[in-house]
PDB file of C-alpha atoms in Angstrom:
ATOM      1  CA  ASP A  13       0.000   0.000   0.000  1.00  0.00           C
ATOM      2  CA  GLN A  14       1.756   3.111  -1.274  1.00  0.00           C
ATOM      3  CA  GLN A  15       0.953   5.842   1.271  1.00  0.00           C
ATOM      4  CA  VAL A  16       2.892   8.522  -0.616  1.00  0.00           C
ATOM      5  CA  LYS A  17       2.459   8.632  -4.363  1.00  0.00           C
ATOM      6  CA  GLN A  18       4.236  10.515  -7.090  1.00  0.00           C
ATOM      7  CA  ASN A  19       2.305   9.613 -10.197  1.00  0.00           C
ATOM      8  CA  SER A  20       4.580  11.313 -12.709  1.00  0.00           C
ATOM      9  CA  PRO A  21       7.821   9.354 -13.158  1.00  0.00           C
ATOM     10  CA  SER A  22       9.350  12.134 -15.237  1.00  0.00           C
ATOM     11  CA  LEU A  23       8.936  15.779 -16.188  1.00  0.00           C
ATOM     12  CA  SER A  24      10.719  17.924 -18.758  1.00  0.00           C
ATOM     13  CA  VAL A  25      10.727  21.706 -18.457  1.00  0.00           C
ATOM     14  CA  GLN A  26      12.518  24.470 -20.329  1.00  0.00           C
ATOM     15  CA  GLU A  27      15.064  26.586 -18.502  1.00  0.00           C
ATOM     16  CA  GLY A  28      13.445  29.662 -16.984  1.00  0.00           C
ATOM     17  CA  ARG A  29       9.971  28.143 -16.846  1.00  0.00           C
ATOM     18  CA  ILE A  30       8.132  26.837 -13.802  1.00  0.00           C
ATOM     19  CA  SER A  31       8.514  23.192 -12.729  1.00  0.00           C
ATOM     20  CA  ILE A  32       5.611  21.699 -10.775  1.00  0.00           C
ATOM     21  CA  LEU A  33       6.105  18.358  -9.086  1.00  0.00           C
ATOM     22  CA  ASN A  34       3.118  16.682  -7.491  1.00  0.00           C
ATOM     23  CA  CYS A  35       2.647  14.303  -4.583  1.00  0.00           C
ATOM     24  CA  ASP A  36      -0.443  12.652  -3.093  1.00  0.00           C
ATOM     25  CA  TYR A  37      -0.772  10.876   0.228  1.00  0.00           C
ATOM     26  CA  THR A  38      -3.360   8.612   1.781  1.00  0.00           C
ATOM     27  CA  ASN A  39      -2.452   8.562   5.493  1.00  0.00           C
ATOM     28  CA  SER A  40      -4.321  11.336   7.311  1.00  0.00           C
ATOM     29  CA  MET A  41      -1.905  10.997  10.271  1.00  0.00           C
ATOM     30  CA  PHE A  42       0.922  12.539   8.260  1.00  0.00           C
ATOM     31  CA  ASP A  43       1.653  16.010   9.600  1.00  0.00           C
ATOM     32  CA  TYR A  44       5.048  16.870   8.130  1.00  0.00           C
ATOM     33  CA  PHE A  45       5.999  16.760   4.491  1.00  0.00           C
ATOM     34  CA  LEU A  46       9.439  17.072   2.964  1.00  0.00           C
ATOM     35  CA  TRP A  47      10.977  17.242  -0.475  1.00  0.00           C
ATOM     36  CA  TYR A  48      14.358  15.742  -1.267  1.00  0.00           C
ATOM     37  CA  LYS A  49      16.495  16.122  -4.347  1.00  0.00           C
ATOM     38  CA  LYS A  50      18.776  13.357  -5.562  1.00  0.00           C
ATOM     39  CA  TYR A  51      21.575  13.409  -8.107  1.00  0.00           C
ATOM     40  CA  PRO A  52      22.942  10.147  -9.555  1.00  0.00           C
ATOM     41  CA  ALA A  53      25.428   8.332  -7.319  1.00  0.00           C
ATOM     42  CA  GLU A  54      24.674  10.667  -4.389  1.00  0.00           C
ATOM     43  CA  GLY A  55      22.415  10.478  -1.376  1.00  0.00           C
ATOM     44  CA  PRO A  56      19.177  12.488  -1.286  1.00  0.00           C
ATOM     45  CA  THR A  57      19.529  16.040   0.022  1.00  0.00           C
ATOM     46  CA  PHE A  58      16.844  17.882   1.928  1.00  0.00           C
ATOM     47  CA  LEU A  59      15.204  20.681  -0.034  1.00  0.00           C
ATOM     48  CA  ILE A  60      12.177  22.086   1.774  1.00  0.00           C
ATOM     49  CA  SER A  61       9.493  21.006   4.225  1.00  0.00           C
ATOM     50  CA  ILE A  62       6.034  22.021   5.336  1.00  0.00           C
ATOM     51  CA  SER A  63       4.010  21.393   8.438  1.00  0.00           C
ATOM     52  CA  SER A  64       0.345  20.456   8.172  1.00  0.00           C
ATOM     53  CA  ILE A  65      -0.591  23.663  10.005  1.00  0.00           C
ATOM     54  CA  LYS A  66       0.563  25.638   6.968  1.00  0.00           C
ATOM     55  CA  ASP A  67      -0.521  25.630   3.359  1.00  0.00           C
ATOM     56  CA  LYS A  68       2.574  27.212   1.846  1.00  0.00           C
ATOM     57  CA  ASN A  69       6.282  27.410   2.541  1.00  0.00           C
ATOM     58  CA  GLU A  70       8.777  29.294   0.424  1.00  0.00           C
ATOM     59  CA  ASP A  71      12.550  29.167   0.217  1.00  0.00           C
ATOM     60  CA  GLY A  72      14.102  31.114  -2.624  1.00  0.00           C
ATOM     61  CA  ARG A  73      13.097  29.537  -5.926  1.00  0.00           C
ATOM     62  CA  PHE A  74      11.322  26.663  -4.183  1.00  0.00           C
ATOM     63  CA  THR A  75       7.768  26.772  -2.857  1.00  0.00           C
ATOM     64  CA  VAL A  76       5.780  23.889  -1.433  1.00  0.00           C
ATOM     65  CA  PHE A  77       1.982  24.013  -1.339  1.00  0.00           C
ATOM     66  CA  LEU A  78      -0.131  21.740   0.833  1.00  0.00           C
ATOM     67  CA  ASN A  79      -3.820  21.003   0.280  1.00  0.00           C
ATOM     68  CA  LYS A  80      -4.867  18.915   3.269  1.00  0.00           C
ATOM     69  CA  SER A  81      -8.433  18.356   2.155  1.00  0.00           C
ATOM     70  CA  ALA A  82      -7.190  16.850  -1.103  1.00  0.00           C
ATOM     71  CA  LYS A  83      -4.197  15.160   0.572  1.00  0.00           C
ATOM     72  CA  HIS A  84      -2.015  16.718  -2.072  1.00  0.00           C
ATOM     73  CA  LEU A  85       1.184  18.705  -2.081  1.00  0.00           C
ATOM     74  CA  SER A  86       3.235  20.217  -4.841  1.00  0.00           C
ATOM     75  CA  LEU A  87       6.721  21.650  -5.256  1.00  0.00           C
ATOM     76  CA  HIS A  88       7.127  24.662  -7.505  1.00  0.00           C
ATOM     77  CA  ILE A  89      10.535  25.651  -8.837  1.00  0.00           C
ATOM     78  CA  VAL A  90      10.704  29.109 -10.400  1.00  0.00           C
ATOM     79  CA  PRO A  91      12.670  29.772 -12.506  1.00  0.00           C
ATOM     80  CA  SER A  92      13.915  26.298 -13.375  1.00  0.00           C
ATOM     81  CA  GLN A  93      17.648  25.939 -13.991  1.00  0.00           C
ATOM     82  CA  PRO A  94      19.661  23.139 -15.638  1.00  0.00           C
ATOM     83  CA  GLY A  95      21.207  22.320 -12.236  1.00  0.00           C
ATOM     84  CA  ASP A  96      17.732  21.453 -10.985  1.00  0.00           C
ATOM     85  CA  SER A  97      17.769  18.332 -13.169  1.00  0.00           C
ATOM     86  CA  ALA A  98      17.549  15.506 -10.642  1.00  0.00           C
ATOM     87  CA  VAL A  99      15.111  13.046  -9.095  1.00  0.00           C
ATOM     88  CA  TYR A 100      12.762  14.630  -6.567  1.00  0.00           C
ATOM     89  CA  PHE A 101      11.266  12.598  -3.748  1.00  0.00           C
ATOM     90  CA  CYS A 102       8.306  13.573  -1.651  1.00  0.00           C
ATOM     91  CA  ALA A 103       8.333  12.217   1.928  1.00  0.00           C
ATOM     92  CA  ALA A 104       6.010  12.359   4.927  1.00  0.00           C
ATOM     93  CA  SER A 105       6.075  11.659   8.639  1.00  0.00           C
ATOM     94  CA  SER A 106       3.539  11.661  11.452  1.00  0.00           C
ATOM     95  CA  ARG A 107       3.853  12.932  15.015  1.00  0.00           C
ATOM     96  CA  GLY A 108       3.570   9.487  16.496  1.00  0.00           C
ATOM     97  CA  THR A 109       6.332   8.092  14.319  1.00  0.00           C
ATOM     98  CA  ALA A 110       8.421  11.193  13.692  1.00  0.00           C
ATOM     99  CA  SER A 111      11.551   9.127  13.217  1.00  0.00           C
ATOM    100  CA  LYS A 112      10.113   7.347  10.177  1.00  0.00           C
ATOM    101  CA  LEU A 113       9.890   8.902   6.758  1.00  0.00           C
ATOM    102  CA  THR A 114       7.672   7.401   4.090  1.00  0.00           C
ATOM    103  CA  PHE A 115       8.880   8.224   0.595  1.00  0.00           C
ATOM    104  CA  GLY A 116       7.207   8.446  -2.770  1.00  0.00           C
ATOM    105  CA  THR A 117       8.708   6.765  -5.816  1.00  0.00           C
ATOM    106  CA  GLY A 118      10.250   9.957  -7.172  1.00  0.00           C
ATOM    107  CA  THR A 119       9.912  12.200 -10.223  1.00  0.00           C
ATOM    108  CA  ARG A 120      12.833  12.725 -12.566  1.00  0.00           C
ATOM    109  CA  LEU A 121      13.013  16.383 -13.591  1.00  0.00           C
ATOM    110  CA  GLN A 122      14.944  17.384 -16.674  1.00  0.00           C
ATOM    111  CA  VAL A 123      15.468  21.072 -17.303  1.00  0.00           C
ATOM    112  CA  THR A 124      16.357  21.698 -20.916  1.00  0.00           C
ATOM    113  CA  LEU A 125      18.144  24.675 -22.438  1.00  0.00           C
TER     114      LEU A 125
ATOM    115  CA  ASN B   7      32.209  18.187   9.308  1.00  0.00           C
ATOM    116  CA  ALA B   8      31.871  14.761   7.645  1.00  0.00           C
ATOM    117  CA  GLY B   9      28.098  14.328   8.137  1.00  0.00           C
ATOM    118  CA  VAL B  10      26.984  10.749   7.430  1.00  0.00           C
ATOM    119  CA  THR B  11      29.705   8.377   6.254  1.00  0.00           C
ATOM    120  CA  GLN B  12      28.899   5.021   4.670  1.00  0.00           C
ATOM    121  CA  THR B  13      31.364   2.277   3.867  1.00  0.00           C
ATOM    122  CA  PRO B  14      31.934   0.524   1.571  1.00  0.00           C
ATOM    123  CA  LYS B  15      30.678   2.430  -1.495  1.00  0.00           C
ATOM    124  CA  PHE B  16      30.468  -0.719  -3.607  1.00  0.00           C
ATOM    125  CA  GLN B  17      30.256  -4.396  -2.710  1.00  0.00           C
ATOM    126  CA  VAL B  18      29.674  -7.654  -4.555  1.00  0.00           C
ATOM    127  CA  LEU B  19      28.565 -10.640  -2.511  1.00  0.00           C
ATOM    128  CA  LYS B  20      27.842 -14.233  -3.321  1.00  0.00           C
ATOM    129  CA  THR B  21      24.473 -15.664  -2.331  1.00  0.00           C
ATOM    130  CA  GLY B  22      24.585 -16.835   1.277  1.00  0.00           C
ATOM    131  CA  GLN B  23      27.464 -14.614   2.357  1.00  0.00           C
ATOM    132  CA  SER B  24      27.048 -12.196   5.231  1.00  0.00           C
ATOM    133  CA  MET B  25      28.393  -8.699   5.590  1.00  0.00           C
ATOM    134  CA  THR B  26      27.992  -5.454   7.511  1.00  0.00           C
ATOM    135  CA  LEU B  27      27.358  -2.070   5.957  1.00  0.00           C
ATOM    136  CA  GLN B  28      28.883   0.627   8.129  1.00  0.00           C
ATOM    137  CA  CYS B  29      27.309   3.976   8.920  1.00  0.00           C
ATOM    138  CA  ALA B  30      28.696   6.719  11.144  1.00  0.00           C
ATOM    139  CA  GLN B  31      27.536  10.276  11.808  1.00  0.00           C
ATOM    140  CA  ASP B  32      29.353  13.061  13.638  1.00  0.00           C
ATOM    141  CA  MET B  33      26.421  15.421  14.204  1.00  0.00           C
ATOM    142  CA  ASN B  34      25.244  13.931  17.504  1.00  0.00           C
ATOM    143  CA  HIS B  35      21.907  13.053  15.901  1.00  0.00           C
ATOM    144  CA  GLU B  36      19.499  10.871  17.862  1.00  0.00           C
ATOM    145  CA  TYR B  37      17.618   9.389  14.925  1.00  0.00           C
ATOM    146  CA  MET B  38      19.269   7.100  12.394  1.00  0.00           C
ATOM    147  CA  SER B  39      17.740   5.007   9.618  1.00  0.00           C
ATOM    148  CA  TRP B  40      18.593   2.616   6.840  1.00  0.00           C
ATOM    149  CA  TYR B  41      16.798   2.781   3.492  1.00  0.00           C
ATOM    150  CA  ARG B  42      17.114   0.813   0.313  1.00  0.00           C
ATOM    151  CA  GLN B  43      16.420   2.260  -3.112  1.00  0.00           C
ATOM    152  CA  ASP B  44      15.228   0.066  -5.934  1.00  0.00           C
ATOM    153  CA  PRO B  45      14.093   1.149  -9.415  1.00  0.00           C
ATOM    154  CA  GLY B  46      10.462   2.291  -9.387  1.00  0.00           C
ATOM    155  CA  MET B  47      10.153   1.718  -5.628  1.00  0.00           C
ATOM    156  CA  GLY B  48      11.507   4.921  -4.144  1.00  0.00           C
ATOM    157  CA  LEU B  49      13.260   4.632  -0.789  1.00  0.00           C
ATOM    158  CA  ARG B  50      11.962   2.008   1.601  1.00  0.00           C
ATOM    159  CA  LEU B  51      12.757   1.973   5.303  1.00  0.00           C
ATOM    160  CA  ILE B  52      14.590  -1.130   6.548  1.00  0.00           C
ATOM    161  CA  HIS B  53      15.336  -0.366  10.218  1.00  0.00           C
ATOM    162  CA  TYR B  54      15.544   2.754  12.301  1.00  0.00           C
ATOM    163  CA  SER B  55      16.757   3.914  15.691  1.00  0.00           C
ATOM    164  CA  VAL B  56      15.619   6.768  17.936  1.00  0.00           C
ATOM    165  CA  GLY B  57      18.684   6.602  20.177  1.00  0.00           C
ATOM    166  CA  ALA B  58      21.507   4.412  21.411  1.00  0.00           C
ATOM    167  CA  GLY B  59      20.184   1.008  22.408  1.00  0.00           C
ATOM    168  CA  ILE B  60      16.815   1.521  20.698  1.00  0.00           C
ATOM    169  CA  THR B  61      16.006   0.069  17.287  1.00  0.00           C
ATOM    170  CA  ASP B  62      12.853  -0.902  15.437  1.00  0.00           C
ATOM    171  CA  GLN B  63      11.763  -2.409  12.162  1.00  0.00           C
ATOM    172  CA  GLY B  64      10.726  -0.445   9.138  1.00  0.00           C
ATOM    173  CA  GLU B  65       8.847  -1.470   6.039  1.00  0.00           C
ATOM    174  CA  VAL B  66      11.258  -4.136   4.700  1.00  0.00           C
ATOM    175  CA  PRO B  67      13.277  -5.568   7.633  1.00  0.00           C
ATOM    176  CA  ASN B  68      13.520  -9.234   6.636  1.00  0.00           C
ATOM    177  CA  GLY B  69      17.077 -10.457   6.101  1.00  0.00           C
ATOM    178  CA  TYR B  70      18.648  -7.510   7.926  1.00  0.00           C
ATOM    179  CA  ASN B  71      19.814  -6.866  11.481  1.00  0.00           C
ATOM    180  CA  VAL B  72      20.825  -3.640  13.199  1.00  0.00           C
ATOM    181  CA  SER B  73      22.193  -2.525  16.533  1.00  0.00           C
ATOM    182  CA  ARG B  74      22.915   0.908  18.006  1.00  0.00           C
ATOM    183  CA  SER B  75      25.505   0.711  20.745  1.00  0.00           C
ATOM    184  CA  THR B  76      26.628   4.328  20.325  1.00  0.00           C
ATOM    185  CA  THR B  77      24.989   7.535  19.109  1.00  0.00           C
ATOM    186  CA  GLU B  78      27.455   7.740  16.237  1.00  0.00           C
ATOM    187  CA  ASP B  79      27.252   4.283  14.649  1.00  0.00           C
ATOM    188  CA  PHE B  80      24.401   2.311  13.126  1.00  0.00           C
ATOM    189  CA  PRO B  81      25.652  -0.763  11.217  1.00  0.00           C
ATOM    190  CA  LEU B  82      23.369  -2.834   8.993  1.00  0.00           C
ATOM    191  CA  ARG B  83      24.020  -6.571   8.844  1.00  0.00           C
ATOM    192  CA  LEU B  84      22.985  -8.832   6.016  1.00  0.00           C
ATOM    193  CA  LEU B  85      22.670 -12.253   7.544  1.00  0.00           C
ATOM    194  CA  SER B  86      22.631 -14.439   4.406  1.00  0.00           C
ATOM    195  CA  ALA B  87      22.705 -12.401   1.220  1.00  0.00           C
ATOM    196  CA  ALA B  88      20.123 -13.076  -1.490  1.00  0.00           C
ATOM    197  CA  PRO B  89      19.869 -11.657  -5.036  1.00  0.00           C
ATOM    198  CA  SER B  90      16.716  -9.791  -3.919  1.00  0.00           C
ATOM    199  CA  GLN B  91      18.953  -7.708  -1.664  1.00  0.00           C
ATOM    200  CA  THR B  92      20.754  -6.222  -4.646  1.00  0.00           C
ATOM    201  CA  SER B  93      20.064  -2.535  -4.146  1.00  0.00           C
ATOM    202  CA  VAL B  94      21.493   0.821  -3.182  1.00  0.00           C
ATOM    203  CA  TYR B  95      21.516   1.301   0.576  1.00  0.00           C
ATOM    204  CA  PHE B  96      21.350   4.683   2.251  1.00  0.00           C
ATOM    205  CA  CYS B  97      21.983   5.518   5.864  1.00  0.00           C
ATOM    206  CA  ALA B  98      20.502   8.721   7.255  1.00  0.00           C
ATOM    207  CA  SER B  99      20.464  10.667  10.504  1.00  0.00           C
ATOM    208  CA  SER B 100      18.302  13.406  12.000  1.00  0.00           C
ATOM    209  CA  PRO B 101      18.232  15.435  15.204  1.00  0.00           C
ATOM    210  CA  GLY B 102      14.607  14.431  15.459  1.00  0.00           C
ATOM    211  CA  GLY B 103      12.026  15.872  17.785  1.00  0.00           C
ATOM    212  CA  PRO B 104      10.937  19.472  17.151  1.00  0.00           C
ATOM    213  CA  THR B 105      13.655  19.861  14.529  1.00  0.00           C
ATOM    214  CA  ARG B 106      12.173  17.249  12.252  1.00  0.00           C
ATOM    215  CA  ALA B 107      11.307  19.963   9.794  1.00  0.00           C
ATOM    216  CA  TYR B 108      14.912  19.685   8.662  1.00  0.00           C
ATOM    217  CA  GLY B 109      14.551  16.064   7.751  1.00  0.00           C
ATOM    218  CA  TYR B 110      17.262  13.515   7.493  1.00  0.00           C
ATOM    219  CA  THR B 111      20.848  13.914   6.297  1.00  0.00           C
ATOM    220  CA  PHE B 112      21.751  11.044   4.003  1.00  0.00           C
ATOM    221  CA  GLY B 113      25.022   9.324   3.310  1.00  0.00           C
ATOM    222  CA  SER B 114      26.212   8.832  -0.264  1.00  0.00           C
ATOM    223  CA  GLY B 115      25.059   5.204  -0.388  1.00  0.00           C
ATOM    224  CA  THR B 116      26.412   1.673  -0.747  1.00  0.00           C
ATOM    225  CA  ARG B 117      25.738  -0.108  -4.012  1.00  0.00           C
ATOM    226  CA  LEU B 118      25.382  -3.811  -3.243  1.00  0.00           C
ATOM    227  CA  THR B 119      25.187  -6.582  -5.817  1.00  0.00           C
ATOM    228  CA  VAL B 120      24.409 -10.150  -4.777  1.00  0.00           C
ATOM    229  CA  VAL B 121      25.258 -12.790  -7.372  1.00  0.00           C
TER     230      VAL B 121
END
């Protein structure tokens, strides 16, 4: 049972445009959501997070939106840059099991020139 | 500051062999975890620890053992390697608690092939 889903395996965006990566979850106990970025042959690196008490969190070019009623979150990257080309993982945790992250399957973003 | 260090980076094992993947962190983090990454499956939690002497199973614990005798180290043992354990393994650590907004810091991974 996949509790965190990223239904788009890949996404291609032109440099300078907006990249929107989507994530859906099924477990209503999740109360913290995180995005990780992963380059080949490296470990994932933390990008941005959002608590369930918020609906938006912004950090430079990266913004995460949370729609609790739809159990949906999205990561917006504006403007997209070639260095953003990577696999992006959505992850979630709940207060009762804060030490455990549940990951989605990832979306490969390619930013083209 | 080294962060999370995993050794070895690559390993080939024969079916039935045992080995230990090493993980060490120098950030005094309480939480540590082991994940495996397989194509199309994302990262799946194998075992995790919320402090020295405390470990618990994750989503895919079968065939693996862990122990946490110190805050710094969290080794993962493969008891009898099987081809299904061919994967990339990531160790991660986090300060946990109220700082969980910052997530986990991951090591660079161990690529394991079981033949």
